């Protein structure tokens, strides 16, 4: 089999796809818009579930390396009320590895390994069913054709319009992220508050979550229900860190001082409104083009998106590796899509309902969500 296969996007989904195909000895072209692996901060930490992200890494032959890098202690989760009272304090049992954490940058480097990624290749459009195959247009004016193009290019996919008219819509919940460095030495009280994993505080229509990454780095996310243009109404310049900090402190006014310190000591602030794709998101099969990960099923960030993207990447790669001829390749993609739609649709419903309850008028709902999923 020597199909010309391109995966657009070097996120968890695209890289897992490429790595598993590589593991089976098949060539694949990875086209990534970022000019280099470290062109932008890689983002926070991901928990990889046993039957999803971890299974995908096993299919890539990377289970042992993951065990070395991941942080099982990061599974710890503490929930406080807005007065700072600890309501729940879960710690993983010795040897528990159901959802260990790994920094996104470490996961990316692990997956990259021997892959030959073409950096700085921003795709602008994909045209299926041309006489030479699937035509891919790039921002620099170049064009290339392939037998199969996989859109693993995330929420704002440029591959998706080739097969679906769906576009992401705003959930009504926005997120402002900040971070703390060297938390153990610079902010020991906050380090104790956060513990080895995460701390979350739920109030009326708002939440603050802090999550430990490796190396004493902590990501803090303030989530709240607001119109998309909440900052314009407040005449708030999102590039002005001090103004954003003050505005968040006003929004979370009355919460316990140690909790608000997560915002007081945060460095830069990044605004990330939460968007989702319609549920279910399916399309009429188009030969030569498919999607996986956020490009196919963007959903609220409640621990499933990267896991799904990786498992889909691994499964699609395995089916392609087992497909002997061009007709079989298309059949493999069709079967993959059916399987992805069913599983992702289920998770999209779970995470949509989860977000409704986690950022809701009734904070006891948030606690109930955790009580339902945490081992007792
Ligand atoms: C705060 C937060 C916390 C999260 N925590 C978790 C978690 O713990 N567990 C979990 O499973 N999920 C989590 N998620 C969700 C997870 O981040 C995403 O679902 C996951 O990254 C999707 O992977 P992907 O490979 O599909 O897309 P992405 O990670 O978005 O990667 C897409 C890649 O495509 C590239 N690209 C984009 N456009 C183009 C283009 N035009 N041409 C070429 N390249 C392009 C991008 O540069 C990027 O490298 C979280 C999300 C957020 C926001």
GROMACS .gro file of C-alpha atoms and ligand atoms in nm:
model
  429
    1UNK     CA    1   0.000   0.000   0.000
    2UNK     CA    2   0.145   0.337  -0.098
    3UNK     CA    3  -0.149   0.579  -0.080
    4UNK     CA    4  -0.065   0.948  -0.066
    5UNK     CA    5  -0.203   1.037   0.278
    6UNK     CA    6  -0.188   1.379   0.443
    7UNK     CA    7  -0.300   1.473   0.791
    8UNK     CA    8  -0.363   1.844   0.842
    9UNK     CA    9  -0.277   1.950   1.198
   10UNK     CA   10  -0.012   1.833   1.442
   11UNK     CA   11  -0.226   1.832   1.757
   12UNK     CA   12  -0.286   1.519   1.969
   13UNK     CA   13  -0.520   1.368   1.705
   14UNK     CA   14  -0.310   1.430   1.395
   15UNK     CA   15   0.016   1.325   1.557
   16UNK     CA   16  -0.133   1.005   1.702
   17UNK     CA   17  -0.271   0.917   1.360
   18UNK     CA   18   0.068   0.976   1.197
   19UNK     CA   19   0.260   0.793   1.469
   20UNK     CA   20   0.041   0.481   1.454
   21UNK     CA   21   0.060   0.474   1.074
   22UNK     CA   22   0.437   0.515   1.103
   23UNK     CA   23   0.440   0.230   1.358
   24UNK     CA   24   0.281   0.011   1.088
   25UNK     CA   25   0.549   0.116   0.838
   26UNK     CA   26   0.332   0.343   0.621
   27UNK     CA   27   0.435   0.689   0.500
   28UNK     CA   28   0.222   0.988   0.595
   29UNK     CA   29   0.262   1.362   0.546
   30UNK     CA   30   0.188   1.583   0.849
   31UNK     CA   31   0.113   1.944   0.756
   32UNK     CA   32   0.109   2.188   1.050
   33UNK     CA   33   0.054   2.563   1.033
   34UNK     CA   34   0.281   2.649   1.328
   35UNK     CA   35   0.629   2.738   1.203
   36UNK     CA   36   0.799   2.520   1.467
   37UNK     CA   37   0.703   2.285   1.754
   38UNK     CA   38   0.764   2.557   2.014
   39UNK     CA   39   0.622   2.847   1.813
   40UNK     CA   40   0.352   2.906   2.077
   41UNK     CA   41   0.299   2.787   2.435
   42UNK     CA   42   0.176   2.427   2.416
   43UNK     CA   43  -0.108   2.480   2.668
   44UNK     CA   44  -0.180   2.304   2.995
   45UNK     CA   45  -0.199   1.947   3.108
   46UNK     CA   46  -0.419   1.666   2.971
   47UNK     CA   47  -0.557   1.369   3.156
   48UNK     CA   48  -0.539   1.062   2.936
   49UNK     CA   49  -0.796   0.794   3.009
   50UNK     CA   50  -0.711   0.425   3.017
   51UNK     CA   51  -0.950   0.315   2.740
   52UNK     CA   52  -0.893   0.620   2.517
   53UNK     CA   53  -0.574   0.831   2.514
   54UNK     CA   54  -0.366   0.563   2.685
   55UNK     CA   55  -0.500   0.294   2.451
   56UNK     CA   56  -0.406   0.514   2.155
   57UNK     CA   57  -0.051   0.547   2.289
   58UNK     CA   58  -0.034   0.172   2.327
   59UNK     CA   59  -0.134   0.135   1.961
   60UNK     CA   60   0.155   0.371   1.880
   61UNK     CA   61   0.395   0.157   2.087
   62UNK     CA   62   0.441   0.441   2.338
   63UNK     CA   63   0.277   0.304   2.655
   64UNK     CA   64   0.606   0.264   2.847
   65UNK     CA   65   0.728   0.615   2.761
   66UNK     CA   66   0.393   0.756   2.871
   67UNK     CA   67   0.421   0.574   3.207
   68UNK     CA   68   0.758   0.744   3.257
   69UNK     CA   69   0.639   1.095   3.172
   70UNK     CA   70   0.288   1.105   3.313
   71UNK     CA   71   0.186   1.216   3.660
   72UNK     CA   72  -0.059   0.976   3.831
   73UNK     CA   73  -0.057   1.204   4.137
   74UNK     CA   74  -0.213   1.469   3.909
   75UNK     CA   75  -0.540   1.274   3.933
   76UNK     CA   76  -0.593   1.433   4.278
   77UNK     CA   77  -0.894   1.664   4.285
   78UNK     CA   78  -1.010   1.901   4.557
   79UNK     CA   79  -1.336   2.097   4.555
   80UNK     CA   80  -1.394   2.403   4.771
   81UNK     CA   81  -1.693   2.624   4.825
   82UNK     CA   82  -1.657   2.996   4.767
   83UNK     CA   83  -1.567   3.047   5.137
   84UNK     CA   84  -1.267   2.820   5.091
   85UNK     CA   85  -1.413   2.524   5.283
   86UNK     CA   86  -1.295   2.191   5.144
   87UNK     CA   87  -1.599   1.995   5.026
   88UNK     CA   88  -1.422   1.701   4.861
   89UNK     CA   89  -1.058   1.590   4.854
   90UNK     CA   90  -0.996   1.291   4.626
   91UNK     CA   91  -0.650   1.139   4.603
   92UNK     CA   92  -0.557   0.856   4.367
   93UNK     CA   93  -0.502   0.517   4.528
   94UNK     CA   94  -0.145   0.379   4.504
   95UNK     CA   95  -0.092   0.241   4.153
   96UNK     CA   96  -0.411   0.400   4.015
   97UNK     CA   97  -0.353   0.503   3.654
   98UNK     CA   98  -0.705   0.557   3.519
   99UNK     CA   99  -0.645   0.922   3.420
  100UNK     CA  100  -0.285   1.033   3.476
  101UNK     CA  101  -0.185   1.380   3.361
  102UNK     CA  102   0.075   1.472   3.102
  103UNK     CA  103   0.182   1.818   2.988
  104UNK     CA  104   0.071   1.890   2.633
  105UNK     CA  105   0.428   1.978   2.532
  106UNK     CA  106   0.558   1.645   2.663
  107UNK     CA  107   0.282   1.456   2.482
  108UNK     CA  108   0.358   1.641   2.160
  109UNK     CA  109   0.730   1.561   2.183
  110UNK     CA  110   0.654   1.198   2.266
  111UNK     CA  111   0.431   1.164   1.960
  112UNK     CA  112   0.664   1.359   1.732
  113UNK     CA  113   0.955   1.118   1.785
  114UNK     CA  114   1.066   1.010   1.436
  115UNK     CA  115   0.780   1.182   1.247
  116UNK     CA  116   0.872   1.415   0.966
  117UNK     CA  117   0.631   1.706   1.023
  118UNK     CA  118   0.619   1.985   0.767
  119UNK     CA  119   0.599   2.300   0.982
  120UNK     CA  120   0.470   2.634   0.860
  121UNK     CA  121   0.222   2.471   0.615
  122UNK     CA  122  -0.106   2.654   0.681
  123UNK     CA  123  -0.387   2.498   0.480
  124UNK     CA  124  -0.646   2.740   0.345
  125UNK     CA  125  -0.878   2.511   0.149
  126UNK     CA  126  -0.933   2.148   0.055
  127UNK     CA  127  -1.105   2.054  -0.272
  128UNK     CA  128  -1.217   1.689  -0.295
  129UNK     CA  129  -1.269   1.482  -0.609
  130UNK     CA  130  -1.042   1.659  -0.859
  131UNK     CA  131  -0.895   1.451  -1.144
  132UNK     CA  132  -0.561   1.421  -0.961
  133UNK     CA  133  -0.707   1.345  -0.616
  134UNK     CA  134  -0.784   1.574  -0.324
  135UNK     CA  135  -0.636   1.919  -0.381
  136UNK     CA  136  -0.491   2.105  -0.081
  137UNK     CA  137  -0.429   2.481  -0.102
  138UNK     CA  138  -0.175   2.645   0.130
  139UNK     CA  139  -0.149   3.002   0.257
  140UNK     CA  140   0.179   3.050   0.069
  141UNK     CA  141   0.004   2.981  -0.263
  142UNK     CA  142   0.133   2.626  -0.307
  143UNK     CA  143  -0.097   2.331  -0.392
  144UNK     CA  144  -0.057   1.954  -0.346
  145UNK     CA  145  -0.275   1.653  -0.418
  146UNK     CA  146  -0.332   1.342  -0.206
  147UNK     CA  147  -0.546   1.026  -0.212
  148UNK     CA  148  -0.670   1.090   0.141
  149UNK     CA  149  -0.670   1.411   0.347
  150UNK     CA  150  -0.749   1.392   0.717
  151UNK     CA  151  -0.858   1.714   0.883
  152UNK     CA  152  -0.715   1.708   1.235
  153UNK     CA  153  -0.689   2.086   1.238
  154UNK     CA  154  -0.899   2.161   1.541
  155UNK     CA  155  -1.198   2.384   1.619
  156UNK     CA  156  -1.162   2.621   1.325
  157UNK     CA  157  -1.075   2.350   1.074
  158UNK     CA  158  -1.007   2.458   0.716
  159UNK     CA  159  -1.066   2.100   0.599
  160UNK     CA  160  -1.420   2.078   0.744
  161UNK     CA  161  -1.588   2.303   0.482
  162UNK     CA  162  -1.494   2.045   0.214
  163UNK     CA  163  -1.740   1.798   0.366
  164UNK     CA  164  -1.967   1.980   0.611
  165UNK     CA  165  -2.131   2.320   0.646
  166UNK     CA  166  -2.129   2.304   1.027
  167UNK     CA  167  -1.953   2.581   1.219
  168UNK     CA  168  -1.883   2.611   1.594
  169UNK     CA  169  -2.119   2.819   1.807
  170UNK     CA  170  -2.063   2.987   2.142
  171UNK     CA  171  -2.178   2.792   2.452
  172UNK     CA  172  -2.255   3.099   2.661
  173UNK     CA  173  -1.960   3.013   2.888
  174UNK     CA  174  -1.633   3.195   2.851
  175UNK     CA  175  -1.296   3.120   3.001
  176UNK     CA  176  -1.007   3.345   3.098
  177UNK     CA  177  -0.681   3.164   3.165
  178UNK     CA  178  -0.380   3.270   3.361
  179UNK     CA  179  -0.086   3.084   3.511
  180UNK     CA  180   0.158   3.072   3.801
  181UNK     CA  181   0.523   2.971   3.778
  182UNK     CA  182   0.742   2.806   4.043
  183UNK     CA  183   0.436   2.778   4.262
  184UNK     CA  184   0.610   2.568   4.530
  185UNK     CA  185   0.878   2.829   4.596
  186UNK     CA  186   0.700   3.152   4.503
  187UNK     CA  187   0.349   3.079   4.630
  188UNK     CA  188   0.373   2.793   4.885
  189UNK     CA  189   0.025   2.866   5.026
  190UNK     CA  190  -0.127   2.832   4.681
  191UNK     CA  191   0.080   2.518   4.618
  192UNK     CA  192  -0.081   2.366   4.930
  193UNK     CA  193  -0.427   2.480   4.820
  194UNK     CA  194  -0.385   2.318   4.478
  195UNK     CA  195  -0.220   1.999   4.604
  196UNK     CA  196  -0.076   1.748   4.356
  197UNK     CA  197  -0.358   1.778   4.102
  198UNK     CA  198  -0.641   2.028   4.069
  199UNK     CA  199  -0.854   2.249   4.287
  200UNK     CA  200  -1.193   2.373   4.172
  201UNK     CA  201  -1.431   2.624   4.327
  202UNK     CA  202  -1.788   2.653   4.203
  203UNK     CA  203  -2.015   2.953   4.257
  204UNK     CA  204  -2.328   3.087   4.091
  205UNK     CA  205  -2.271   3.079   3.715
  206UNK     CA  206  -1.894   3.088   3.763
  207UNK     CA  207  -1.602   2.868   3.857
  208UNK     CA  208  -1.230   2.889   3.923
  209UNK     CA  209  -1.012   2.588   3.849
  210UNK     CA  210  -0.636   2.560   3.907
  211UNK     CA  211  -0.444   2.266   3.770
  212UNK     CA  212  -0.086   2.170   3.843
  213UNK     CA  213   0.138   2.103   3.543
  214UNK     CA  214   0.492   1.966   3.573
  215UNK     CA  215   0.779   2.182   3.700
  216UNK     CA  216   0.574   2.386   3.947
  217UNK     CA  217   0.368   2.548   3.671
  218UNK     CA  218  -0.005   2.598   3.737
  219UNK     CA  219  -0.279   2.685   3.491
  220UNK     CA  220  -0.576   2.876   3.632
  221UNK     CA  221  -0.906   2.902   3.447
  222UNK     CA  222  -1.188   3.140   3.538
  223UNK     CA  223  -1.510   3.023   3.370
  224UNK     CA  224  -1.833   3.219   3.373
  225UNK     CA  225  -2.157   3.267   3.186
  226UNK     CA  226  -2.142   3.588   2.985
  227UNK     CA  227  -2.229   3.724   2.643
  228UNK     CA  228  -1.950   3.677   2.392
  229UNK     CA  229  -1.880   4.051   2.397
  230UNK     CA  230  -1.886   4.086   2.781
  231UNK     CA  231  -1.555   4.274   2.771
  232UNK     CA  232  -1.679   4.535   2.522
  233UNK     CA  233  -1.973   4.610   2.747
  234UNK     CA  234  -1.721   4.672   3.027
  235UNK     CA  235  -1.491   4.869   2.798
  236UNK     CA  236  -1.225   4.617   2.896
  237UNK     CA  237  -0.907   4.585   2.692
  238UNK     CA  238  -0.826   4.212   2.698
  239UNK     CA  239  -0.462   4.288   2.625
  240UNK     CA  240  -0.435   4.488   2.948
  241UNK     CA  241  -0.347   4.224   3.210
  242UNK     CA  242  -0.408   4.452   3.511
  243UNK     CA  243  -0.749   4.558   3.379
  244UNK     CA  244  -0.848   4.194   3.317
  245UNK     CA  245  -0.727   4.096   3.665
  246UNK     CA  246  -0.935   4.374   3.826
  247UNK     CA  247  -1.237   4.281   3.625
  248UNK     CA  248  -1.209   3.913   3.726
  249UNK     CA  249  -1.155   4.006   4.091
  250UNK     CA  250  -1.474   4.210   4.073
  251UNK     CA  251  -1.658   3.919   3.909
  252UNK     CA  252  -1.545   3.679   4.184
  253UNK     CA  253  -1.586   3.938   4.461
  254UNK     CA  254  -1.664   3.786   4.801
  255UNK     CA  255  -1.483   3.457   4.735
  256UNK     CA  256  -1.224   3.344   4.990
  257UNK     CA  257  -0.895   3.538   4.977
  258UNK     CA  258  -0.672   3.231   4.913
  259UNK     CA  259  -0.891   3.141   4.614
  260UNK     CA  260  -0.873   3.493   4.473
  261UNK     CA  261  -0.494   3.482   4.514
  262UNK     CA  262  -0.498   3.245   4.215
  263UNK     CA  263  -0.604   3.549   4.010
  264UNK     CA  264  -0.399   3.805   4.203
  265UNK     CA  265  -0.074   3.620   4.131
  266UNK     CA  266  -0.157   3.515   3.776
  267UNK     CA  267   0.071   3.646   3.502
  268UNK     CA  268  -0.073   3.700   3.153
  269UNK     CA  269  -0.448   3.651   3.089
  270UNK     CA  270  -0.586   3.478   2.780
  271UNK     CA  271  -0.952   3.493   2.677
  272UNK     CA  272  -1.094   3.165   2.539
  273UNK     CA  273  -1.470   3.162   2.488
  274UNK     CA  274  -1.596   2.802   2.475
  275UNK     CA  275  -1.734   2.701   2.136
  276UNK     CA  276  -1.890   2.371   2.031
  277UNK     CA  277  -2.003   2.202   1.711
  278UNK     CA  278  -2.366   2.090   1.674
  279UNK     CA  279  -2.451   1.750   1.827
  280UNK     CA  280  -2.453   1.514   1.650
  281UNK     CA  281  -2.222   1.635   1.377
  282UNK     CA  282  -2.224   1.393   1.083
  283UNK     CA  283  -2.190   1.442   0.708
  284UNK     CA  284  -2.251   1.262   0.380
  285UNK     CA  285  -1.931   1.066   0.317
  286UNK     CA  286  -1.696   1.237   0.069
  287UNK     CA  287  -1.430   1.006  -0.082
  288UNK     CA  288  -1.077   1.120  -0.001
  289UNK     CA  289  -1.152   1.354   0.292
  290UNK     CA  290  -1.239   1.296   0.656
  291UNK     CA  291  -1.210   1.468   0.994
  292UNK     CA  292  -1.112   1.365   1.343
  293UNK     CA  293  -1.079   1.526   1.685
  294UNK     CA  294  -1.204   1.880   1.748
  295UNK     CA  295  -1.242   1.937   1.374
  296UNK     CA  296  -1.514   1.669   1.378
  297UNK     CA  297  -1.672   1.714   1.720
  298UNK     CA  298  -1.563   2.021   1.917
  299UNK     CA  299  -1.719   1.986   2.262
  300UNK     CA  300  -1.687   2.148   2.608
  301UNK     CA  301  -1.340   2.087   2.758
  302UNK     CA  302  -1.429   1.828   3.019
  303UNK     CA  303  -1.154   1.574   2.971
  304UNK     CA  304  -1.271   1.393   2.657
  305UNK     CA  305  -1.156   1.595   2.351
  306UNK     CA  306  -0.788   1.499   2.332
  307UNK     CA  307  -0.866   1.142   2.438
  308UNK     CA  308  -1.117   1.104   2.157
  309UNK     CA  309  -0.889   1.272   1.903
  310UNK     CA  310  -0.604   1.034   1.991
  311UNK     CA  311  -0.816   0.720   1.991
  312UNK     CA  312  -0.970   0.817   1.658
  313UNK     CA  313  -0.626   0.889   1.513
  314UNK     CA  314  -0.500   0.549   1.628
  315UNK     CA  315  -0.806   0.359   1.506
  316UNK     CA  316  -0.812   0.527   1.165
  317UNK     CA  317  -0.440   0.460   1.118
  318UNK     CA  318  -0.484   0.092   1.208
  319UNK     CA  319  -0.775   0.050   0.964
  320UNK     CA  320  -0.583   0.223   0.686
  321UNK     CA  321  -0.277   0.009   0.752
  322UNK     CA  322  -0.497  -0.299   0.715
  323UNK     CA  323  -0.660  -0.179   0.389
  324UNK     CA  324  -0.489  -0.340   0.089
  325UNK     CA  325  -0.636  -0.147  -0.210
  326UNK     CA  326  -0.785   0.199  -0.296
  327UNK     CA  327  -1.144   0.071  -0.262
  328UNK     CA  328  -1.057  -0.075   0.077
  329UNK     CA  329  -0.911   0.259   0.185
  330UNK     CA  330  -1.244   0.433   0.124
  331UNK     CA  331  -1.432   0.153   0.303
  332UNK     CA  332  -1.196   0.187   0.599
  333UNK     CA  333  -1.266   0.561   0.620
  334UNK     CA  334  -1.642   0.510   0.595
  335UNK     CA  335  -1.637   0.255   0.877
  336UNK     CA  336  -1.417   0.485   1.085
  337UNK     CA  337  -1.662   0.775   1.044
  338UNK     CA  338  -1.958   0.564   1.160
  339UNK     CA  339  -1.768   0.452   1.469
  340UNK     CA  340  -1.644   0.805   1.546
  341UNK     CA  341  -1.987   0.965   1.510
  342UNK     CA  342  -2.149   0.719   1.749
  343UNK     CA  343  -1.883   0.751   2.022
  344UNK     CA  344  -1.820   1.125   1.988
  345UNK     CA  345  -2.195   1.197   1.983
  346UNK     CA  346  -2.226   1.022   2.318
  347UNK     CA  347  -1.937   1.221   2.467
  348UNK     CA  348  -2.063   1.548   2.323
  349UNK     CA  349  -2.394   1.497   2.504
  350UNK     CA  350  -2.218   1.408   2.831
  351UNK     CA  351  -1.982   1.708   2.819
  352UNK     CA  352  -2.256   1.951   2.711
  353UNK     CA  353  -2.473   1.842   3.003
  354UNK     CA  354  -2.162   1.856   3.226
  355UNK     CA  355  -2.084   2.217   3.135
  356UNK     CA  356  -2.446   2.316   3.201
  357UNK     CA  357  -2.414   2.177   3.554
  358UNK     CA  358  -2.058   2.290   3.628
  359UNK     CA  359  -2.123   2.654   3.541
  360UNK     CA  360  -2.480   2.686   3.661
  361UNK     CA  361  -2.702   2.893   3.889
  362UNK     CA  362  -2.688   2.606   4.140
  363UNK     CA  363  -2.330   2.524   4.254
  364UNK     CA  364  -2.446   2.200   4.424
  365UNK     CA  365  -2.494   2.067   4.071
  366UNK     CA  366  -2.120   2.093   4.011
  367UNK     CA  367  -2.048   1.888   4.321
  368UNK     CA  368  -2.303   1.630   4.209
  369UNK     CA  369  -2.124   1.595   3.873
  370UNK     CA  370  -1.801   1.505   4.050
  371UNK     CA  371  -1.973   1.272   4.295
  372UNK     CA  372  -2.114   1.083   3.997
  373UNK     CA  373  -1.777   1.033   3.824
  374UNK     CA  374  -1.520   1.011   4.105
  375UNK     CA  375  -1.449   0.669   4.257
  376UNK     CA  376  -1.586   0.665   4.612
  377LIG     C1  377  -0.872   2.431   2.901
  377LIG     C2  378  -0.884   2.301   2.829
  377LIG     C3  379  -0.853   2.183   2.897
  377LIG     C4  380  -0.865   2.061   2.831
  377LIG     N1  381  -0.835   1.947   2.900
  377LIG     C5  382  -0.850   1.827   2.837
  377LIG     C6  383  -0.817   1.704   2.905
  377LIG     O1  384  -0.773   1.702   3.020
  377LIG     N2  385  -0.837   1.586   2.838
  377LIG     C7  386  -0.885   1.584   2.711
  377LIG     O2  387  -0.905   1.476   2.654
  377LIG     N3  388  -0.913   1.699   2.642
  377LIG     C8  389  -0.896   1.819   2.702
  377LIG     N4  390  -0.925   1.933   2.634
  377LIG     C9  391  -0.969   1.927   2.494
  377LIG    C10  392  -0.848   1.910   2.402
  377LIG     O3  393  -0.757   2.017   2.423
  377LIG    C11  394  -0.888   1.909   2.254
  377LIG     O4  395  -1.004   1.832   2.238
  377LIG    C12  396  -0.774   1.849   2.172
  377LIG     O5  397  -0.660   1.934   2.176
  377LIG    C13  398  -0.816   1.826   2.029
  377LIG     O6  399  -0.708   1.771   1.958
  377LIG     P1  400  -0.701   1.788   1.801
  377LIG     O7  401  -0.574   1.719   1.761
  377LIG     O8  402  -0.828   1.743   1.742
  377LIG     O9  403  -0.694   1.945   1.774
  377LIG     P2  404  -0.594   2.056   1.826
  377LIG    O10  405  -0.531   2.019   1.954
  377LIG    O11  406  -0.670   2.184   1.820
  377LIG    O12  407  -0.479   2.058   1.716
  377LIG    C14  408  -0.503   2.110   1.589
  377LIG    C15  409  -0.371   2.136   1.520
  377LIG    O13  410  -0.397   2.179   1.387
  377LIG    C16  411  -0.319   2.291   1.357
  377LIG     N5  412  -0.392   2.370   1.255
  377LIG    C17  413  -0.503   2.444   1.273
  377LIG     N6  414  -0.542   2.500   1.158
  377LIG    C18  415  -0.453   2.459   1.064
  377LIG    C19  416  -0.441   2.485   0.925
  377LIG     N7  417  -0.529   2.564   0.862
  377LIG     N8  418  -0.339   2.427   0.857
  377LIG    C20  419  -0.249   2.345   0.922
  377LIG     N9  420  -0.255   2.320   1.055
  377LIG    C21  421  -0.358   2.374   1.125
  377LIG    C22  422  -0.305   2.365   1.489
  377LIG    O14  423  -0.193   2.452   1.490
  377LIG    C23  424  -0.290   2.248   1.586
  377LIG    O15  425  -0.155   2.206   1.599
  377LIG    C24  426  -0.911   2.057   2.697
  377LIG    C25  427  -0.939   2.176   2.629
  377LIG    C26  428  -0.926   2.297   2.694
  377LIG    C27  429  -0.960   2.424   2.620
   0.00000   0.00000   0.00000
